[in-house]
Amino acid sequence: MNNLFIDEINEIILANLSDENFGPEQLAAKMGMSYSSLHRRIRENLQKNISQFIREKRLEKAKEILLNENLSVSEIAYKVGFSSPTYFNKCFHEYFGISPGEYKKSEKIKTSEAQPAKGKIPKILFFAGALIVVFALVYFFLTGRISGINSDVPVEKSIAVLPVKYIGPPAYQYQAEGCMEEILDKLMKLEDLRVISRTSVEKYRETSQSIKDIGKELKVSALLESTFQKTEEGPILFLKLYHAENEELIWQRKFQENPENASVFQNEAAQLVANELHVRLSPTEKQLLEKVNETNVEAHDFFRQGRNQFFMYQLDNSRREVLDKAAIFFEKALTADSTHAPSFAALATIYWEKNYNTTYFEENFLDSAFYLAQRALDYDKQSEEAFLIRGKYYYEMNDDRKALADIQNALEINPNFWEAYSVLSRIYTWRQPDFVKAIQNGQKAISLNQGPGFAELYSQLGFAFACAGFKEEAKAHFKNSFDLTNTGDSLNYYLSVGTIEQYFRDYMKAEKYLDLALSFDSGNVNLLRRLGGNYNLLKNYEKSLYYYKKWMQQKDSLNILDLGEAHRIALAYNKTGQHAKADEYFALEENYCLEAIEKQRDFAQNSRAFYDLAAVYAFQGKKAEAYHLLDEFIKNKTFPFWWVNLAKDDPLFEKIADEKRFSELLVQMENKYLAEHERVKKWVEESD
């Protein structure tokens, strides 16, 4: 941190030392910075929060006064800004390890004693010093913390498994990919080891980057390199494990794969990695790395082919045709072995990806995904993928208790399952608002995945901060999302920042950023929807309708539901004099909301259907029906900041906006939001 910056902070604190009300927010204001920016800068550089920094400055000044001024402890406490001498004594003792009174006495004794003659060191001090050195050396040798001493213990237990190099006929490359993914699967189940996802490392398949540079980019301490060769004697796998920081080769091994017991050498490889990185293994994890899986060779081969196809979809989810190809291989695997749990779980995931939007209002919504996930768990209680799909199904069916239990089960099996952390972050952001948990799980997902979807994870985390009312943190995460994509995703960056400005009620600034996004892609479906909504709030209904019409032209081809937008399109039609079209879209939104409430879809369970239907009824003059729905809506434990602001400015409520009952509902919303905001603020300040 810049010394001038530190000096400026110290000067401001000292100038306000006696003001007991001078705290973090006052310091931020004096510095001309936002609270969050100042907090982040102090936390990153000094590893302490603002309150702690101010308190320590008060205590250091108190220590100085104790020695140089003839004041009582109470007088000193008040002089340095403590309103309670008792609390001052407690803080002083915690910081210096001695009470203020004892410190003053001990310093007087020291100054009155004669100093030792020059050049002579008392024996007791000599031996004490020697003992300190010995203990320090022992401690540092044991922990590997002396700079320059070689220690086999990595600074952090983390690894990335690089894309396999394949030598052989192209038709069999899926075997090489499958072999290494199975080793990766085993490593990911070790709780004491952070393992980067496979999609994160795919970008290094043809790279010329060094081991050190890759390790630095992925923030891992070790890299596993592999070469898979198809020979007449059978497949041969060469593995090399490197320390990322210095590119030191830790070990290299050659393995002969036997298709009938591939798990034997895979277990050995995973054990070697775990041992070398000093990973603590639980009894269950030890059993996992010793268990030899009996598998149907034909089913296993089909499964590898299907998994390879699905991986292509994970890299680019616009390639929906590969889902059908993957499904064919998983079905062949089940024909060969009707109890093959991984294929059931994979088919459950494919069904979810293909049918979520198209069956949203059907009676059998996602039933097939649930059935397939359940079949997987019938044959394998350790299928994290099946637990995740079943958990997501329970979530959609409004059984949050079972949903969260299943997602936690998935993480107990695979603590490196970034998708599960991402789902938890979304749940705690949008459905069960707990923004501390939303942020924690979002951060965990980011630490494990830097592949496709990485930028989306940062955006998701940004929205969690925005919902909690932290604008600067939200924008910082969107900037991270922008910076960490290979080309810098300007479209999504400006779209995200424009959305945040809208959340914080600056609709003109939102318009500016959304227009910038428009210059990069005038047909982006999410951008068109956001522009339509923002002009709705600006009450520029001609422009709102213009962008909503462009959005509607594209949404059907992309299989997008217009939940939460039809009534705003209706408003734009109404305000531009097209009343028949307005009635049509109001009726459409009413049907969406009523059906979502009746069938307990997610759109109703996060109370959005209640709010939107209340807005329709309020605009149509059906006050009793509107307030009945709002009374249900207000039962939420808390509300995100954007919703509080939307309710204040929503033109659909213009006919009841000045009524006392509606104003009281707004106050309740804001109070619930503020309580959660303060809780998150405290957590942000106290945690890293």
XYZ file of C-alpha atoms in Angstrom:
688
model
C 0.000 0.000 0.000
C 1.191 3.507 -0.816
C 2.899 5.149 2.178
C 1.219 8.468 1.367
C -2.151 6.732 1.569
C -1.272 5.292 5.008
C -0.016 8.655 6.190
C -3.226 10.340 5.088
C -5.361 7.775 6.932
C -3.254 8.110 10.089
C -3.484 11.901 9.955
C -7.277 11.814 9.667
C -7.645 9.285 12.485
C -5.373 11.270 14.818
C -7.274 14.467 14.042
C -10.524 12.782 15.079
C -9.128 10.607 17.866
C -11.251 11.949 20.709
C -14.501 11.608 18.729
C -15.998 8.337 19.933
C -18.424 8.354 16.966
C -15.602 8.509 14.409
C -15.651 5.131 12.669
C -15.258 3.417 9.281
C -17.971 5.370 7.462
C -16.664 8.711 8.723
C -13.115 7.780 7.689
C -14.310 6.744 4.226
C -16.115 10.070 3.834
C -13.010 12.032 4.906
C -10.938 10.048 2.392
C -13.442 10.731 -0.379
C -13.921 6.983 -0.938
C -16.834 4.578 -0.646
C -16.908 2.481 2.489
C -16.487 -0.723 0.489
C -13.504 0.585 -1.515
C -11.681 1.704 1.617
C -12.484 -1.560 3.379
C -11.207 -3.613 0.448
C -7.987 -1.607 0.138
C -7.176 -1.889 3.852
C -8.158 -5.568 3.989
C -6.058 -6.522 0.974
C -2.939 -4.721 2.146
C -3.052 -4.801 5.942
C -5.171 -7.947 6.526
C -7.510 -6.159 8.908
C -10.832 -4.367 8.686
C -11.343 -0.602 9.046
C -12.745 -0.774 12.588
C -9.789 -2.860 13.722
C -7.346 -0.430 12.083
C -8.928 2.599 13.791
C -9.077 0.828 17.150
C -5.402 -0.132 16.973
C -4.442 3.466 16.188
C -6.409 4.602 19.248
C -4.635 2.009 21.410
C -1.175 2.897 20.119
C -1.844 6.554 20.879
C -3.096 5.564 24.350
C 0.130 3.664 24.968
C 2.118 6.772 24.042
C 0.042 8.970 26.364
C 0.464 6.507 29.250
C 4.234 7.074 29.158
C 4.311 10.795 28.500
C 1.334 12.357 30.273
C 0.205 12.256 33.882
C -3.408 11.199 33.223
C -5.596 8.479 34.708
C -6.519 5.440 32.656
C -10.123 6.694 32.388
C -8.997 10.095 31.154
C -6.787 8.470 28.531
C -9.659 6.213 27.431
C -11.882 9.210 26.752
C -9.031 11.129 25.128
C -8.470 8.432 22.482
C -12.171 7.967 21.701
C -13.327 5.115 23.964
C -16.687 5.871 25.600
C -16.134 3.120 28.200
C -12.941 2.816 30.315
C -13.851 -0.844 30.949
C -13.975 -1.584 27.239
C -10.743 0.372 26.774
C -9.019 -1.808 29.403
C -10.266 -4.953 27.671
C -9.087 -3.832 24.208
C -5.709 -2.657 25.543
C -5.081 -5.984 27.280
C -6.075 -7.977 24.181
C -3.816 -5.907 21.912
C -0.718 -5.520 24.120
C -1.139 -8.521 26.451
C -1.090 -6.323 29.553
C -3.518 -3.912 31.233
C -2.929 -0.119 30.910
C -2.153 0.233 34.642
C 0.316 -2.665 34.664
C 1.966 -1.366 31.517
C 2.506 2.066 33.073
C 4.035 0.531 36.215
C 6.307 -1.846 34.294
C 7.659 0.919 32.065
C 8.459 3.077 35.115
C 10.386 0.179 36.673
C 12.344 -0.370 33.447
C 13.421 3.244 33.165
C 14.523 3.361 36.816
C 16.724 0.252 36.643
C 20.378 0.571 35.696
C 21.249 -0.683 32.235
C 23.879 -3.489 31.803
C 27.437 -2.371 31.097
C 28.228 -1.869 27.433
C 29.311 -5.040 25.674
C 28.134 -7.392 28.449
C 25.055 -9.608 28.112
C 23.624 -11.211 31.261
C 23.840 -15.031 31.119
C 20.126 -15.443 31.694
C 19.391 -13.330 28.601
C 22.009 -15.211 26.586
C 20.456 -18.601 27.375
C 16.937 -17.262 26.899
C 17.928 -15.947 23.481
C 19.573 -19.224 22.557
C 16.443 -21.156 23.523
C 14.265 -18.820 21.458
C 16.482 -19.383 18.405
C 16.395 -23.165 18.870
C 12.625 -23.260 19.227
C 12.188 -20.950 16.262
C 14.401 -23.127 14.080
C 12.566 -26.285 15.087
C 9.207 -24.652 14.425
C 10.177 -23.234 11.069
C 11.837 -26.451 9.904
C 8.696 -28.375 10.833
C 6.393 -25.966 9.026
C 8.695 -25.161 6.125
C 8.418 -21.413 6.643
C 12.040 -20.274 6.523
C 12.667 -18.439 3.297
C 15.072 -20.386 1.120
C 14.631 -23.713 2.935
C 13.350 -26.434 0.619
C 10.151 -27.949 1.966
C 8.229 -30.808 0.371
C 4.979 -29.394 1.725
C 3.288 -27.220 -0.918
C 2.098 -23.803 0.180
C -1.429 -24.883 -0.812
C -2.885 -28.295 -1.621
C -4.311 -27.664 -5.057
C -3.981 -29.225 -8.475
C -5.051 -28.968 -12.096
C -5.107 -32.004 -14.390
C -4.018 -30.812 -17.835
C -5.647 -32.091 -21.060
C -4.299 -35.477 -22.035
C -1.905 -35.781 -24.992
C -3.142 -38.647 -27.154
C -1.049 -40.809 -29.484
C -3.087 -43.204 -31.616
C -6.034 -43.457 -34.035
C -8.376 -40.445 -33.617
C -11.396 -42.715 -33.236
C -10.157 -43.850 -29.830
C -9.233 -40.509 -28.309
C -12.345 -40.732 -26.116
C -10.587 -43.545 -24.222
C -7.711 -41.237 -23.321
C -10.110 -38.469 -22.276
C -12.209 -40.892 -20.239
C -9.206 -42.407 -18.490
C -7.917 -39.048 -17.274
C -11.375 -37.794 -16.332
C -11.780 -40.835 -14.096
C -8.498 -40.019 -12.325
C -9.737 -36.420 -12.006
C -12.994 -37.721 -10.489
C -11.089 -39.510 -7.753
C -8.983 -36.458 -6.900
C -12.056 -34.235 -6.760
C -13.503 -36.349 -3.968
C -10.630 -35.473 -1.609
C -11.760 -32.717 0.732
C -8.239 -31.532 1.633
C -7.328 -30.921 -2.027
C -8.648 -28.105 -4.210
C -9.092 -29.475 -7.727
C -9.747 -27.272 -10.749
C -12.534 -28.430 -13.082
C -11.826 -30.145 -16.380
C -13.482 -27.376 -18.385
C -11.070 -24.880 -16.792
C -7.963 -26.531 -18.245
C -9.214 -27.312 -21.744
C -7.834 -23.971 -22.995
C -4.314 -25.322 -22.356
C -4.674 -28.274 -24.763
C -2.529 -26.679 -27.476
C -0.734 -24.135 -25.298
C 2.933 -23.174 -25.362
C 2.697 -21.678 -21.865
C 5.048 -22.898 -19.180
C 4.019 -25.019 -16.210
C 4.738 -22.036 -13.960
C 2.528 -19.663 -15.947
C -0.365 -22.129 -16.077
C -0.106 -22.751 -12.350
C -0.110 -19.026 -11.681
C -3.171 -18.449 -13.870
C -5.119 -21.287 -12.244
C -3.774 -20.496 -8.756
C -2.701 -24.094 -8.083
C 0.422 -25.529 -6.508
C 0.677 -28.652 -8.687
C -0.040 -29.759 -12.247
C -0.593 -33.294 -13.536
C 0.462 -33.905 -17.135
C -0.493 -37.040 -19.091
C 0.190 -38.841 -22.357
C -2.052 -41.714 -23.467
C -0.717 -44.023 -26.143
C -2.680 -46.705 -27.968
C -0.350 -49.683 -28.632
C -0.719 -53.298 -29.766
C -0.094 -54.413 -26.178
C -2.865 -52.143 -24.960
C -3.225 -48.542 -23.788
C -0.244 -47.031 -21.945
C -0.529 -43.943 -19.765
C 2.431 -41.729 -18.807
C 1.896 -39.328 -15.904
C 4.083 -36.455 -14.694
C 3.428 -34.442 -11.524
C 4.993 -30.977 -11.289
C 5.371 -28.309 -8.634
C 3.810 -25.343 -10.432
C 5.855 -22.592 -8.780
C 9.322 -23.822 -9.808
C 8.375 -26.369 -12.529
C 10.140 -29.103 -10.546
C 9.223 -32.628 -11.703
C 8.039 -34.447 -8.581
C 7.566 -37.876 -10.155
C 6.732 -39.591 -13.418
C 5.126 -42.993 -13.833
C 4.087 -45.362 -16.571
C 0.830 -47.324 -16.279
C -0.635 -50.084 -18.407
C -4.425 -49.765 -18.580
C -6.467 -52.933 -18.330
C -10.039 -52.158 -19.430
C -11.378 -54.818 -17.055
C -9.924 -53.170 -13.932
C -9.021 -49.622 -14.940
C -9.740 -48.421 -11.419
C -6.672 -50.251 -10.070
C -4.065 -48.019 -11.691
C -6.333 -44.972 -11.403
C -6.447 -45.519 -7.640
C -2.665 -45.833 -7.556
C -2.207 -42.619 -9.544
C -4.594 -40.692 -7.279
C -2.856 -42.071 -4.160
C 0.538 -40.965 -5.476
C -0.751 -37.435 -6.061
C -2.411 -37.284 -2.643
C 0.702 -38.556 -0.854
C 3.045 -36.170 -2.642
C 0.842 -33.158 -1.887
C 0.442 -34.258 1.745
C -3.329 -34.486 1.438
C -5.035 -35.589 4.654
C -7.275 -38.544 3.822
C -10.312 -39.494 5.865
C -11.022 -43.223 6.391
C -13.769 -42.976 3.752
C -11.394 -41.357 1.252
C -8.774 -44.046 1.898
C -11.382 -46.689 1.122
C -12.338 -44.806 -2.036
C -8.751 -44.870 -3.301
C -8.442 -48.571 -2.545
C -11.795 -49.734 -3.911
C -11.647 -51.693 -7.168
C -14.809 -50.991 -9.159
C -16.305 -53.926 -10.977
C -17.725 -52.682 -14.244
C -19.173 -53.990 -17.460
C -16.424 -53.269 -20.014
C -18.872 -52.618 -22.869
C -21.050 -50.292 -20.769
C -17.972 -48.456 -19.522
C -16.755 -47.901 -23.094
C -20.133 -46.538 -24.243
C -20.245 -44.311 -21.169
C -16.835 -42.843 -22.000
C -18.020 -42.022 -25.519
C -21.168 -40.376 -24.202
C -19.226 -38.410 -21.617
C -16.855 -37.152 -24.285
C -19.814 -35.871 -26.325
C -21.346 -34.192 -23.268
C -18.025 -32.495 -22.521
C -18.283 -30.787 -25.936
C -21.636 -29.378 -24.811
C -20.112 -28.187 -21.539
C -17.505 -26.271 -23.535
C -20.147 -24.717 -25.784
C -23.767 -25.039 -24.682
C -25.017 -23.730 -28.012
C -24.084 -27.124 -29.511
C -27.314 -28.776 -28.417
C -27.042 -31.436 -31.111
C -24.263 -33.169 -29.151
C -26.717 -33.779 -26.309
C -28.614 -36.193 -28.537
C -25.376 -37.946 -29.518
C -24.346 -38.238 -25.886
C -27.764 -39.617 -24.916
C -27.475 -42.382 -27.538
C -24.191 -43.606 -26.013
C -25.570 -43.495 -22.445
C -28.613 -45.497 -23.570
C -26.289 -48.070 -25.199
C -24.387 -48.284 -21.925
C -27.644 -49.092 -20.120
C -28.485 -51.711 -22.747
C -25.162 -53.378 -21.945
C -25.633 -52.941 -18.180
C -29.096 -52.000 -16.918
C -27.648 -51.021 -13.517
C -25.017 -48.570 -14.816
C -25.620 -45.669 -12.405
C -23.356 -43.063 -14.105
C -25.377 -43.384 -17.327
C -28.668 -42.865 -15.492
C -27.259 -39.737 -13.842
C -25.897 -38.424 -17.151
C -29.261 -38.963 -18.886
C -30.982 -37.100 -16.040
C -28.711 -34.111 -16.669
C -29.316 -34.229 -20.432
C -33.087 -34.404 -19.967
C -32.927 -31.356 -17.680
C -30.851 -29.367 -20.186
C -33.161 -30.186 -23.094
C -36.599 -29.927 -21.516
C -36.598 -27.397 -18.674
C -38.176 -24.495 -20.588
C -40.375 -26.528 -22.944
C -42.154 -28.405 -20.121
C -42.272 -25.629 -17.488
C -46.074 -25.610 -17.149
C -46.694 -29.300 -17.860
C -47.963 -31.635 -15.164
C -44.987 -33.945 -15.612
C -42.434 -31.092 -15.450
C -38.965 -32.663 -14.953
C -40.460 -35.983 -13.784
C -38.177 -37.902 -16.143
C -35.093 -36.129 -14.786
C -36.169 -37.054 -11.251
C -36.825 -40.681 -12.240
C -33.424 -41.051 -13.913
C -31.605 -39.442 -10.990
C -33.447 -41.727 -8.571
C -32.499 -44.801 -10.605
C -28.859 -43.703 -10.486
C -29.050 -43.412 -6.682
C -30.764 -46.803 -6.423
C -27.608 -48.369 -7.866
C -24.988 -45.967 -6.500
C -25.470 -43.932 -3.315
C -22.261 -42.032 -4.125
C -23.460 -40.360 -7.342
C -22.978 -36.652 -6.760
C -24.414 -35.813 -10.182
C -27.649 -37.660 -9.345
C -27.907 -35.931 -5.959
C -27.497 -32.534 -7.639
C -30.214 -33.195 -10.231
C -32.588 -34.568 -7.599
C -31.841 -31.582 -5.369
C -32.612 -29.179 -8.212
C -35.846 -31.089 -8.867
C -36.929 -30.764 -5.225
C -36.137 -27.067 -5.452
C -38.422 -26.675 -8.468
C -41.104 -28.638 -6.619
C -40.950 -26.234 -3.663
C -39.319 -28.654 -1.216
C -36.345 -26.534 -0.159
C -35.478 -28.771 2.788
C -34.955 -31.818 0.568
C -33.308 -29.703 -2.122
C -30.642 -28.304 0.192
C -30.094 -31.728 1.795
C -29.430 -33.348 -1.593
C -27.079 -30.596 -2.743
C -25.152 -30.932 0.535
C -25.005 -34.701 -0.085
C -23.476 -33.993 -3.484
C -20.816 -31.787 -1.859
C -20.031 -34.343 0.836
C -19.277 -36.839 -1.936
C -17.442 -34.320 -4.127
C -16.232 -31.232 -2.221
C -14.831 -29.843 -5.504
C -18.216 -29.903 -7.289
C -18.343 -26.290 -8.463
C -21.780 -26.668 -10.074
C -23.285 -27.542 -6.672
C -21.765 -24.428 -5.069
C -23.121 -22.358 -7.953
C -26.641 -23.739 -7.457
C -26.462 -22.984 -3.723
C -25.350 -19.429 -4.495
C -28.360 -18.936 -6.793
C -30.751 -20.415 -4.231
C -29.489 -18.091 -1.501
C -29.580 -15.094 -3.862
C -32.993 -15.487 -5.443
C -35.152 -17.970 -3.552
C -34.039 -18.235 0.074
C -32.320 -14.857 0.461
C -29.249 -15.250 2.646
C -26.682 -13.101 0.943
C -23.785 -14.191 3.160
C -24.301 -17.796 2.053
C -24.883 -16.652 -1.512
C -21.514 -14.866 -1.546
C -19.660 -17.689 0.223
C -20.893 -20.342 -2.198
C -20.318 -18.092 -5.182
C -16.716 -17.527 -4.146
C -16.199 -21.269 -3.716
C -17.558 -21.990 -7.193
C -15.183 -19.397 -8.686
C -12.199 -20.956 -6.912
C -12.915 -24.283 -8.644
C -13.997 -23.322 -12.142
C -12.259 -21.050 -14.626
C -13.687 -22.562 -17.785
C -16.903 -21.804 -19.678
C -19.289 -20.160 -17.271
C -16.442 -18.537 -15.307
C -17.521 -15.016 -16.273
C -21.114 -15.949 -15.436
C -20.021 -17.031 -11.944
C -18.437 -13.625 -11.337
C -21.605 -11.942 -12.598
C -23.691 -14.161 -10.326
C -21.530 -13.150 -7.372
C -21.835 -9.517 -8.418
C -25.619 -9.797 -8.381
C -25.481 -11.323 -4.888
C -23.591 -8.239 -3.681
C -26.048 -5.984 -5.534
C -29.039 -7.700 -3.927
C -27.444 -7.040 -0.542
C -27.046 -3.366 -1.475
C -23.295 -3.219 -2.187
C -22.960 -1.402 -5.480
C -19.170 -1.037 -5.641
C -18.547 -4.698 -4.802
C -21.057 -5.720 -7.445
C -19.417 -3.584 -10.130
C -15.972 -4.842 -9.105
C -17.066 -8.431 -9.708
C -18.476 -7.527 -13.102
C -15.128 -5.911 -13.894
C -13.434 -9.154 -12.836
C -15.750 -11.028 -15.162
C -14.751 -8.685 -17.976
C -11.001 -8.825 -17.230
C -10.802 -12.595 -16.869
C -12.336 -13.507 -20.195
C -9.837 -13.986 -22.993
C -11.135 -11.121 -25.107
C -12.934 -9.031 -22.503
C -16.691 -9.517 -22.811
C -17.708 -5.898 -23.295
C -21.326 -6.748 -24.089
C -21.979 -8.585 -20.838
C -19.914 -6.145 -18.798
C -21.933 -3.113 -19.912
C -25.158 -5.105 -19.660
C -24.331 -6.110 -16.077
C -23.282 -2.611 -14.997
C -26.376 -1.152 -16.657
C -28.501 -3.635 -14.724
C -26.824 -2.608 -11.454
C -27.492 1.069 -12.164
C -31.128 0.142 -12.742
C -31.195 -1.771 -9.440
C -29.914 1.343 -7.681
C -32.555 3.573 -9.332
C -30.263 5.496 -11.692
C -32.231 4.736 -14.843
C -30.485 7.371 -16.961
C -27.078 5.947 -16.177
C -28.468 2.454 -16.806
C -29.595 3.661 -20.240
C -26.051 4.877 -20.992
C -24.441 1.529 -20.170
C -27.130 -0.496 -21.933
C -26.652 1.618 -25.057
C -22.922 0.882 -24.893
C -23.743 -2.825 -24.715
C -26.038 -2.385 -27.716
C -23.083 -1.196 -29.796
C -21.487 -4.650 -29.390
C -24.581 -6.746 -30.180
C -27.886 -5.171 -31.164
C -29.663 -8.526 -31.099
C -28.678 -9.921 -27.711
C -31.871 -11.271 -26.192
C -30.987 -10.442 -22.557
C -29.981 -6.908 -23.507
C -33.196 -6.282 -25.453
C -35.279 -7.412 -22.475
C -33.316 -5.202 -20.083
C -33.672 -2.172 -22.392
C -37.433 -2.738 -22.610
C -37.691 -2.853 -18.825
C -35.469 0.183 -18.245
C -37.464 2.365 -20.647
C -40.576 1.118 -18.840
C -39.183 2.610 -15.626
C -38.161 5.793 -17.450
C -41.788 5.941 -18.692
C -40.568 6.166 -22.274
C -43.119 3.643 -23.464
C -42.481 3.994 -27.194
C -38.854 2.922 -26.754
C -39.862 0.293 -24.225
C -42.243 -1.282 -26.718
C -39.661 -1.032 -29.524
C -37.116 -3.132 -27.622
C -39.694 -5.514 -26.212
C -40.924 -6.243 -29.746
C -37.369 -7.011 -30.868
C -36.997 -9.245 -27.815
C -40.219 -11.117 -28.616
C -39.044 -11.778 -32.164
C -36.095 -13.730 -30.783
C -37.294 -15.350 -27.561
C -39.438 -18.057 -29.167
C -36.623 -19.349 -31.376
C -34.397 -19.496 -28.277
C -37.011 -21.352 -26.222
C -37.312 -18.539 -23.637
C -40.329 -18.036 -21.389
C -41.495 -14.451 -20.989
C -42.248 -14.819 -17.284
C -42.093 -11.451 -15.569
C -42.213 -9.421 -18.798
C -45.675 -9.829 -20.352
C -47.317 -7.295 -18.000
C -44.587 -4.733 -18.731
C -45.139 -5.226 -22.449
C -48.862 -4.754 -21.716
C -48.100 -1.488 -19.912
C -46.128 -0.220 -22.918
C -49.015 -1.114 -25.248
C -51.505 0.585 -22.908
C -49.516 3.802 -22.609
C -49.117 4.007 -26.400
C -52.888 3.665 -26.927
C -52.954 0.031 -28.086
C -55.452 -1.184 -25.505
C -56.488 -4.458 -27.143
C -52.870 -5.639 -27.266
C -52.410 -4.427 -23.698
C -55.354 -6.531 -22.506
C -53.937 -9.534 -24.353
C -50.574 -9.302 -22.580
C -52.092 -8.517 -19.173
C -54.179 -11.692 -19.542
C -51.069 -13.632 -20.556
C -49.167 -12.498 -17.445
C -52.187 -13.229 -15.254
C -52.349 -16.787 -16.615
C -48.600 -17.286 -16.107
C -48.795 -16.142 -12.489
C -51.938 -18.096 -11.577
C -50.572 -21.275 -13.139
C -47.199 -20.839 -11.430
C -48.927 -20.342 -8.064
C -51.246 -23.319 -8.598
C -48.431 -25.657 -9.654
C -45.971 -24.171 -7.132
C -43.310 -23.403 -9.702
C -40.153 -21.517 -8.787
C -41.635 -18.322 -10.255
C -44.238 -18.457 -7.479
C -42.038 -19.758 -4.687
C -39.701 -16.765 -4.775
C -42.883 -14.619 -4.576
C -42.304 -13.064 -7.994
C -45.667 -14.356 -9.272
C -47.465 -12.764 -6.306
C -45.780 -9.394 -6.920
C -46.316 -9.399 -10.682
C -49.961 -10.441 -10.433
C -50.547 -7.771 -7.762
C -49.038 -5.226 -10.178
C -51.443 -6.327 -12.940
C -54.457 -6.078 -10.649
C -53.341 -2.721 -9.206
C -53.059 -1.239 -12.713
C -56.473 -2.646 -13.641
C -58.011 -1.057 -10.542
C -58.629 -4.336 -8.711
C -57.283 -3.030 -5.407
C -58.636 -5.735 -3.111
C -57.084 -8.519 -5.202
C -53.810 -6.577 -5.466
C -53.493 -6.033 -1.708
C -54.392 -9.660 -0.983
C -51.431 -10.775 -3.123
C -49.124 -8.127 -1.644
C -50.007 -9.350 1.854
C -48.686 -12.779 0.806
C -45.679 -11.252 -0.896
C -44.597 -9.243 2.172
C -44.255 -12.459 4.225
C -40.789 -12.978 2.693
C -38.013 -13.037 5.297
C -36.078 -10.354 3.447
C -35.978 -8.585 0.088
C -33.114 -7.816 -2.287
C -32.310 -4.140 -2.795
C -33.445 -4.136 -6.427
C -36.925 -5.304 -5.440
C -37.313 -2.574 -2.822
C -36.394 0.031 -5.434
C -38.575 -1.507 -8.136
C -41.596 -1.421 -5.828
C -40.956 2.276 -5.128
C -40.829 3.226 -8.820
C -42.992 0.576 -10.493
C -45.428 2.415 -12.838
C -47.833 -0.526 -12.626
C -48.630 0.525 -9.054
C -49.266 4.168 -9.967
C -52.953 3.977 -8.953
C -52.169 2.940 -5.361
C -48.691 4.451 -4.949
C -49.943 7.268 -2.686
C -52.142 5.093 -0.502
C -51.155 4.594 3.139
C -51.481 0.818 2.949
C -49.091 0.580 0.002
C -46.633 2.975 1.677
C -46.653 0.790 4.789
C -45.832 -2.255 2.662
C -42.869 -0.378 1.170
C -41.605 0.478 4.662
C -41.836 -3.188 5.675
C -39.904 -4.220 2.568
C -37.178 -1.659 3.213
C -36.824 -2.576 6.892
C -36.400 -6.245 6.030
C -33.826 -5.372 3.394
C -31.896 -3.075 5.760
C -31.655 -5.762 8.444
C -30.095 -8.168 5.932
C -27.842 -5.442 4.502
C -26.419 -4.701 7.952
C -25.853 -8.399 8.610
C -23.930 -8.773 5.344
C -22.008 -5.551 5.978
C -20.845 -6.872 9.348
C -19.813 -10.192 7.804
C -17.914 -8.469 4.955
C -16.062 -6.310 7.446
C -15.158 -9.159 9.792
C -14.258 -11.812 7.218
C -11.672 -12.090 4.453
